[in-house]
CSV table of N, CA and C in Angstrom, one decimal:
chain,number,residue,atom,x,y,z
E,1,MET,N,144.4,91.1,84.5
E,1,MET,CA,144.4,90.2,83.3
E,1,MET,C,145.6,89.4,83.3
E,2,GLY,N,145.5,88.1,83.0
E,2,GLY,CA,146.6,87.2,82.9
E,2,GLY,C,147.4,87.3,81.7
E,3,TYR,N,148.7,87.2,81.7
E,3,TYR,CA,149.5,87.3,80.5
E,3,TYR,C,150.5,86.1,80.6
E,4,LYS,N,150.9,85.7,79.4
E,4,LYS,CA,152.0,84.7,79.3
E,4,LYS,C,152.9,85.1,78.2
E,5,ARG,N,154.1,84.7,78.1
E,5,ARG,CA,155.0,85.1,77.1
E,5,ARG,C,154.8,84.2,75.9
E,6,ALA,N,154.6,84.9,74.7
E,6,ALA,CA,154.5,84.2,73.4
E,6,ALA,C,155.9,83.9,73.0
E,7,HIS,N,156.0,83.3,71.8
E,7,HIS,CA,157.3,82.8,71.3
E,7,HIS,C,158.3,83.9,71.1
E,8,GLY,N,157.9,85.1,70.8
E,8,GLY,CA,158.8,86.2,70.6
E,8,GLY,C,159.1,87.0,71.9
E,9,GLY,N,158.6,86.5,73.0
E,9,GLY,CA,158.8,87.2,74.3
E,9,GLY,C,157.8,88.3,74.6
E,10,LYS,N,156.9,88.5,73.6
E,10,LYS,CA,155.8,89.6,73.8
E,10,LYS,C,154.7,89.0,74.6
E,11,PRO,N,154.2,89.7,75.6
E,11,PRO,CA,153.1,89.2,76.4
E,11,PRO,C,151.9,88.8,75.5
E,12,GLU,N,151.2,87.8,75.8
E,12,GLU,CA,150.0,87.3,75.1
E,12,GLU,C,148.9,87.2,76.1
E,13,ARG,N,147.7,87.7,75.8
E,13,ARG,CA,146.6,87.7,76.7
E,13,ARG,C,146.1,86.3,76.8
E,14,ARG,N,145.6,85.9,77.9
E,14,ARG,CA,145.0,84.6,78.2
E,14,ARG,C,143.5,84.7,78.3
E,15,PRO,N,142.7,84.3,77.3
E,15,PRO,CA,141.3,84.5,77.3
E,15,PRO,C,140.6,83.6,78.4
E,16,VAL,N,141.3,82.7,79.0
E,16,VAL,CA,140.8,81.9,80.1
E,16,VAL,C,140.2,82.8,81.2
E,17,ARG,N,140.8,83.9,81.5
E,17,ARG,CA,140.5,84.7,82.6
E,17,ARG,C,139.4,85.7,82.4
E,18,LEU,N,138.8,85.7,81.2
E,18,LEU,CA,137.8,86.6,80.8
E,18,LEU,C,136.5,86.3,81.6
E,19,GLN,N,135.8,87.3,82.0
E,19,GLN,CA,134.5,87.1,82.7
E,19,GLN,C,133.4,87.0,81.6
E,20,PRO,N,132.2,86.4,81.9
E,20,PRO,CA,131.1,86.3,80.9
E,20,PRO,C,130.8,87.7,80.5
E,21,GLY,N,130.6,87.9,79.2
E,21,GLY,CA,130.3,89.1,78.6
E,21,GLY,C,131.5,90.0,78.2
E,22,GLN,N,132.7,89.6,78.7
E,22,GLN,CA,133.9,90.4,78.4
E,22,GLN,C,134.5,90.1,77.1
E,23,VAL,N,135.0,91.1,76.3
E,23,VAL,CA,135.6,90.9,75.0
E,23,VAL,C,136.9,91.6,75.0
E,24,GLU,N,138.0,91.0,74.5
E,24,GLU,CA,139.3,91.6,74.3
E,24,GLU,C,139.6,91.6,72.8
E,25,SER,N,140.3,92.6,72.3
E,25,SER,CA,140.8,92.6,70.9
E,25,SER,C,142.3,92.7,70.9
E,26,LYS,N,142.9,92.0,69.9
E,26,LYS,CA,144.3,92.1,69.7
E,26,LYS,C,144.6,93.2,68.7
E,27,ASP,N,145.9,93.6,68.6
E,27,ASP,CA,146.3,94.7,67.7
E,27,ASP,C,145.9,94.3,66.2
E,28,ASN,N,145.9,93.1,65.9
E,28,ASN,CA,145.7,92.7,64.5
E,28,ASN,C,144.2,92.5,64.2
E,29,GLY,N,143.3,92.9,65.1
E,29,GLY,CA,141.9,92.9,64.9
E,29,GLY,C,141.2,91.6,65.4
E,30,GLU,N,141.9,90.6,65.7
E,30,GLU,CA,141.3,89.4,66.2
E,30,GLU,C,140.7,89.7,67.6
E,31,ARG,N,139.6,89.0,67.8
E,31,ARG,CA,138.8,89.2,69.1
E,31,ARG,C,138.6,87.9,69.8
E,32,PHE,N,138.5,87.9,71.1
E,32,PHE,CA,138.1,86.8,71.9
E,32,PHE,C,137.3,87.3,73.1
E,33,GLY,N,136.4,86.4,73.5
E,33,GLY,CA,135.5,86.8,74.6
E,33,GLY,C,134.9,85.6,75.3
E,34,ARG,N,134.3,85.9,76.4
E,34,ARG,CA,133.6,84.9,77.1
E,34,ARG,C,132.1,85.2,77.0
E,35,SER,N,131.3,84.3,76.4
E,35,SER,CA,129.9,84.5,76.1
E,35,SER,C,129.1,84.6,77.4
E,36,ALA,N,127.9,85.0,77.3
E,36,ALA,CA,127.0,85.2,78.5
E,36,ALA,C,126.9,83.9,79.3
E,37,GLY,N,127.0,82.8,78.6
E,37,GLY,CA,126.9,81.4,79.2
E,37,GLY,C,128.2,80.9,79.6
E,38,GLY,N,129.3,81.6,79.4
E,38,GLY,CA,130.6,81.2,79.9
E,38,GLY,C,131.5,80.5,78.8
E,39,CYS,N,131.1,80.5,77.6
E,39,CYS,CA,131.8,79.8,76.5
E,39,CYS,C,132.9,80.7,75.9
E,40,LEU,N,134.0,80.2,75.5
E,40,LEU,CA,135.0,81.0,74.8
E,40,LEU,C,134.6,81.2,73.4
E,41,VAL,N,134.6,82.4,72.9
E,41,VAL,CA,134.3,82.8,71.5
E,41,VAL,C,135.5,83.5,71.0
E,42,GLN,N,136.0,83.0,69.7
E,42,GLN,CA,137.2,83.6,69.1
E,42,GLN,C,136.9,84.0,67.7
E,43,LEU,N,137.4,85.1,67.3
E,43,LEU,CA,137.4,85.6,65.9
E,43,LEU,C,138.9,85.7,65.5
E,44,ARG,N,139.3,84.9,64.5
E,44,ARG,CA,140.7,84.9,64.1
E,44,ARG,C,140.8,85.0,62.6
E,45,ARG,N,142.0,85.5,62.2
E,45,ARG,CA,142.3,85.5,60.8
E,45,ARG,C,142.8,84.1,60.4
E,46,ARG,N,142.4,83.6,59.2
E,46,ARG,CA,142.8,82.3,58.8
E,46,ARG,C,144.3,82.4,58.3
E,47,VAL,N,145.0,81.3,58.5
E,47,VAL,CA,146.4,81.2,58.2
E,47,VAL,C,146.6,80.6,56.8
E,48,SER,N,145.9,79.5,56.6
E,48,SER,CA,146.1,78.8,55.3
E,48,SER,C,145.5,79.4,54.1
E,49,GLU,N,144.5,80.2,54.3
E,49,GLU,CA,143.8,80.9,53.2
E,49,GLU,C,143.3,82.2,53.7
E,50,PRO,N,143.0,83.1,52.8
E,50,PRO,CA,142.4,84.4,53.2
E,50,PRO,C,141.1,84.2,53.9
E,51,GLY,N,140.8,85.1,54.8
E,51,GLY,CA,139.5,85.1,55.5
E,51,GLY,C,139.6,85.0,57.0
E,52,PHE,N,138.4,84.7,57.6
E,52,PHE,CA,138.3,84.7,59.0
E,52,PHE,C,137.5,83.5,59.5
E,53,VAL,N,137.8,83.1,60.7
E,53,VAL,CA,137.1,82.0,61.3
E,53,VAL,C,136.6,82.4,62.7
E,54,VAL,N,135.3,82.1,63.0
E,54,VAL,CA,134.7,82.4,64.3
E,54,VAL,C,134.3,81.1,64.9
E,55,THR,N,134.8,80.9,66.1
E,55,THR,CA,134.4,79.6,66.8
E,55,THR,C,133.9,79.9,68.2
E,56,VAL,N,133.2,78.9,68.8
E,56,VAL,CA,132.7,78.9,70.1
E,56,VAL,C,132.9,77.5,70.7
E,57,ASP,N,133.4,77.4,71.9
E,57,ASP,CA,133.7,76.1,72.5
E,57,ASP,C,132.5,75.6,73.3
E,58,ALA,N,131.5,75.3,72.5
E,58,ALA,CA,130.2,74.8,73.0
E,58,ALA,C,129.7,73.6,72.1
E,59,GLU,N,128.7,72.9,72.7
E,59,GLU,CA,128.0,71.9,71.9
E,59,GLU,C,127.2,72.6,70.8
E,60,PRO,N,127.2,72.1,69.6
E,60,PRO,CA,126.5,72.7,68.5
E,60,PRO,C,125.0,72.6,68.8
E,61,ARG,N,124.3,73.7,68.3
E,61,ARG,CA,122.8,73.7,68.4
E,61,ARG,C,122.3,73.7,67.0
E,62,PRO,N,121.1,73.2,66.7
E,62,PRO,CA,120.5,73.2,65.4
E,62,PRO,C,120.4,74.6,64.7
E,63,ASP,N,120.1,75.6,65.5
E,63,ASP,CA,119.9,77.0,65.0
E,63,ASP,C,121.1,77.9,65.0
E,64,VAL,N,122.2,77.4,65.7
E,64,VAL,CA,123.4,78.2,65.8
E,64,VAL,C,124.6,77.3,65.7
E,65,PRO,N,125.4,77.4,64.6
E,65,PRO,CA,126.6,76.6,64.5
E,65,PRO,C,127.7,77.0,65.5
E,66,THR,N,128.7,76.2,65.6
E,66,THR,CA,129.8,76.5,66.5
E,66,THR,C,131.0,77.1,65.8
E,67,GLU,N,130.9,77.2,64.4
E,67,GLU,CA,132.0,77.7,63.6
E,67,GLU,C,131.5,78.3,62.4
E,68,LEU,N,132.1,79.4,62.0
E,68,LEU,CA,131.8,80.1,60.8
E,68,LEU,C,133.1,80.5,60.1
E,69,ILE,N,133.3,80.1,58.8
E,69,ILE,CA,134.4,80.5,58.0
E,69,ILE,C,133.9,81.5,56.9
E,70,THR,N,134.5,82.6,56.8
E,70,THR,CA,134.1,83.6,55.8
E,70,THR,C,135.2,84.5,55.3
E,71,HIS,N,135.0,85.1,54.2
E,71,HIS,CA,136.0,86.0,53.7
E,71,HIS,C,135.7,87.5,54.1
E,72,GLU,N,134.5,87.7,54.6
E,72,GLU,CA,134.0,89.0,54.9
E,72,GLU,C,134.2,89.3,56.4
E,73,TRP,N,134.9,90.4,56.7
E,73,TRP,CA,135.2,90.9,58.0
E,73,TRP,C,133.8,91.2,58.7
E,74,ALA,N,132.9,91.9,58.0
E,74,ALA,CA,131.6,92.2,58.7
E,74,ALA,C,130.9,91.0,59.1
E,75,ALA,N,130.8,90.0,58.2
E,75,ALA,CA,130.1,88.7,58.6
E,75,ALA,C,130.8,88.0,59.8
E,76,ALA,N,132.1,88.1,59.9
E,76,ALA,CA,132.8,87.5,61.0
E,76,ALA,C,132.4,88.2,62.3
E,77,ASN,N,132.3,89.5,62.3
E,77,ASN,CA,132.0,90.3,63.5
E,77,ASN,C,130.5,90.0,63.9
E,78,VAL,N,129.6,89.9,62.9
E,78,VAL,CA,128.2,89.6,63.2
E,78,VAL,C,128.1,88.2,63.9
E,79,ALA,N,128.9,87.2,63.4
E,79,ALA,CA,128.9,85.9,63.9
E,79,ALA,C,129.4,85.9,65.4
E,80,PHE,N,130.5,86.7,65.6
E,80,PHE,CA,131.1,86.8,66.9
E,80,PHE,C,130.1,87.3,67.9
E,81,ASP,N,129.4,88.4,67.5
E,81,ASP,CA,128.4,89.0,68.4
E,81,ASP,C,127.3,88.0,68.7
E,82,ARG,N,126.8,87.3,67.7
E,82,ARG,CA,125.8,86.3,67.8
E,82,ARG,C,126.2,85.2,68.8
E,83,TYR,N,127.4,84.7,68.6
E,83,TYR,CA,127.8,83.6,69.5
E,83,TYR,C,128.0,84.1,71.0
E,84,MET,N,128.4,85.4,71.1
E,84,MET,CA,128.5,86.0,72.4
E,84,MET,C,127.2,86.1,73.2
E,85,HIS,N,126.1,86.3,72.4
E,85,HIS,CA,124.8,86.4,73.0
E,85,HIS,C,124.0,85.1,73.1
E,86,GLU,N,124.2,84.2,72.1
E,86,GLU,CA,123.4,83.0,72.1
E,86,GLU,C,124.0,81.7,72.8
E,87,TYR,N,125.3,81.8,73.2
E,87,TYR,CA,125.9,80.7,73.9
E,87,TYR,C,126.2,81.1,75.3
């Protein structure tokens, strides 16, 4: 797994090296993974407001958006799993 040094000198994982279907979790609960189709999927805590954002680096599809913002941890995890399978 590739690592780079974050601002505080602590190693930070590089999601670029993930294989399709692989998911990694950070200590703070954030997740990132590489979807079955090779797209980067991220679940992160929002900084400016409470809540979570889930994104995928893919072209939007009519039935599956590329971003979800929610206050619910469970909804964020469901969206992450959906993006991992549908993109």
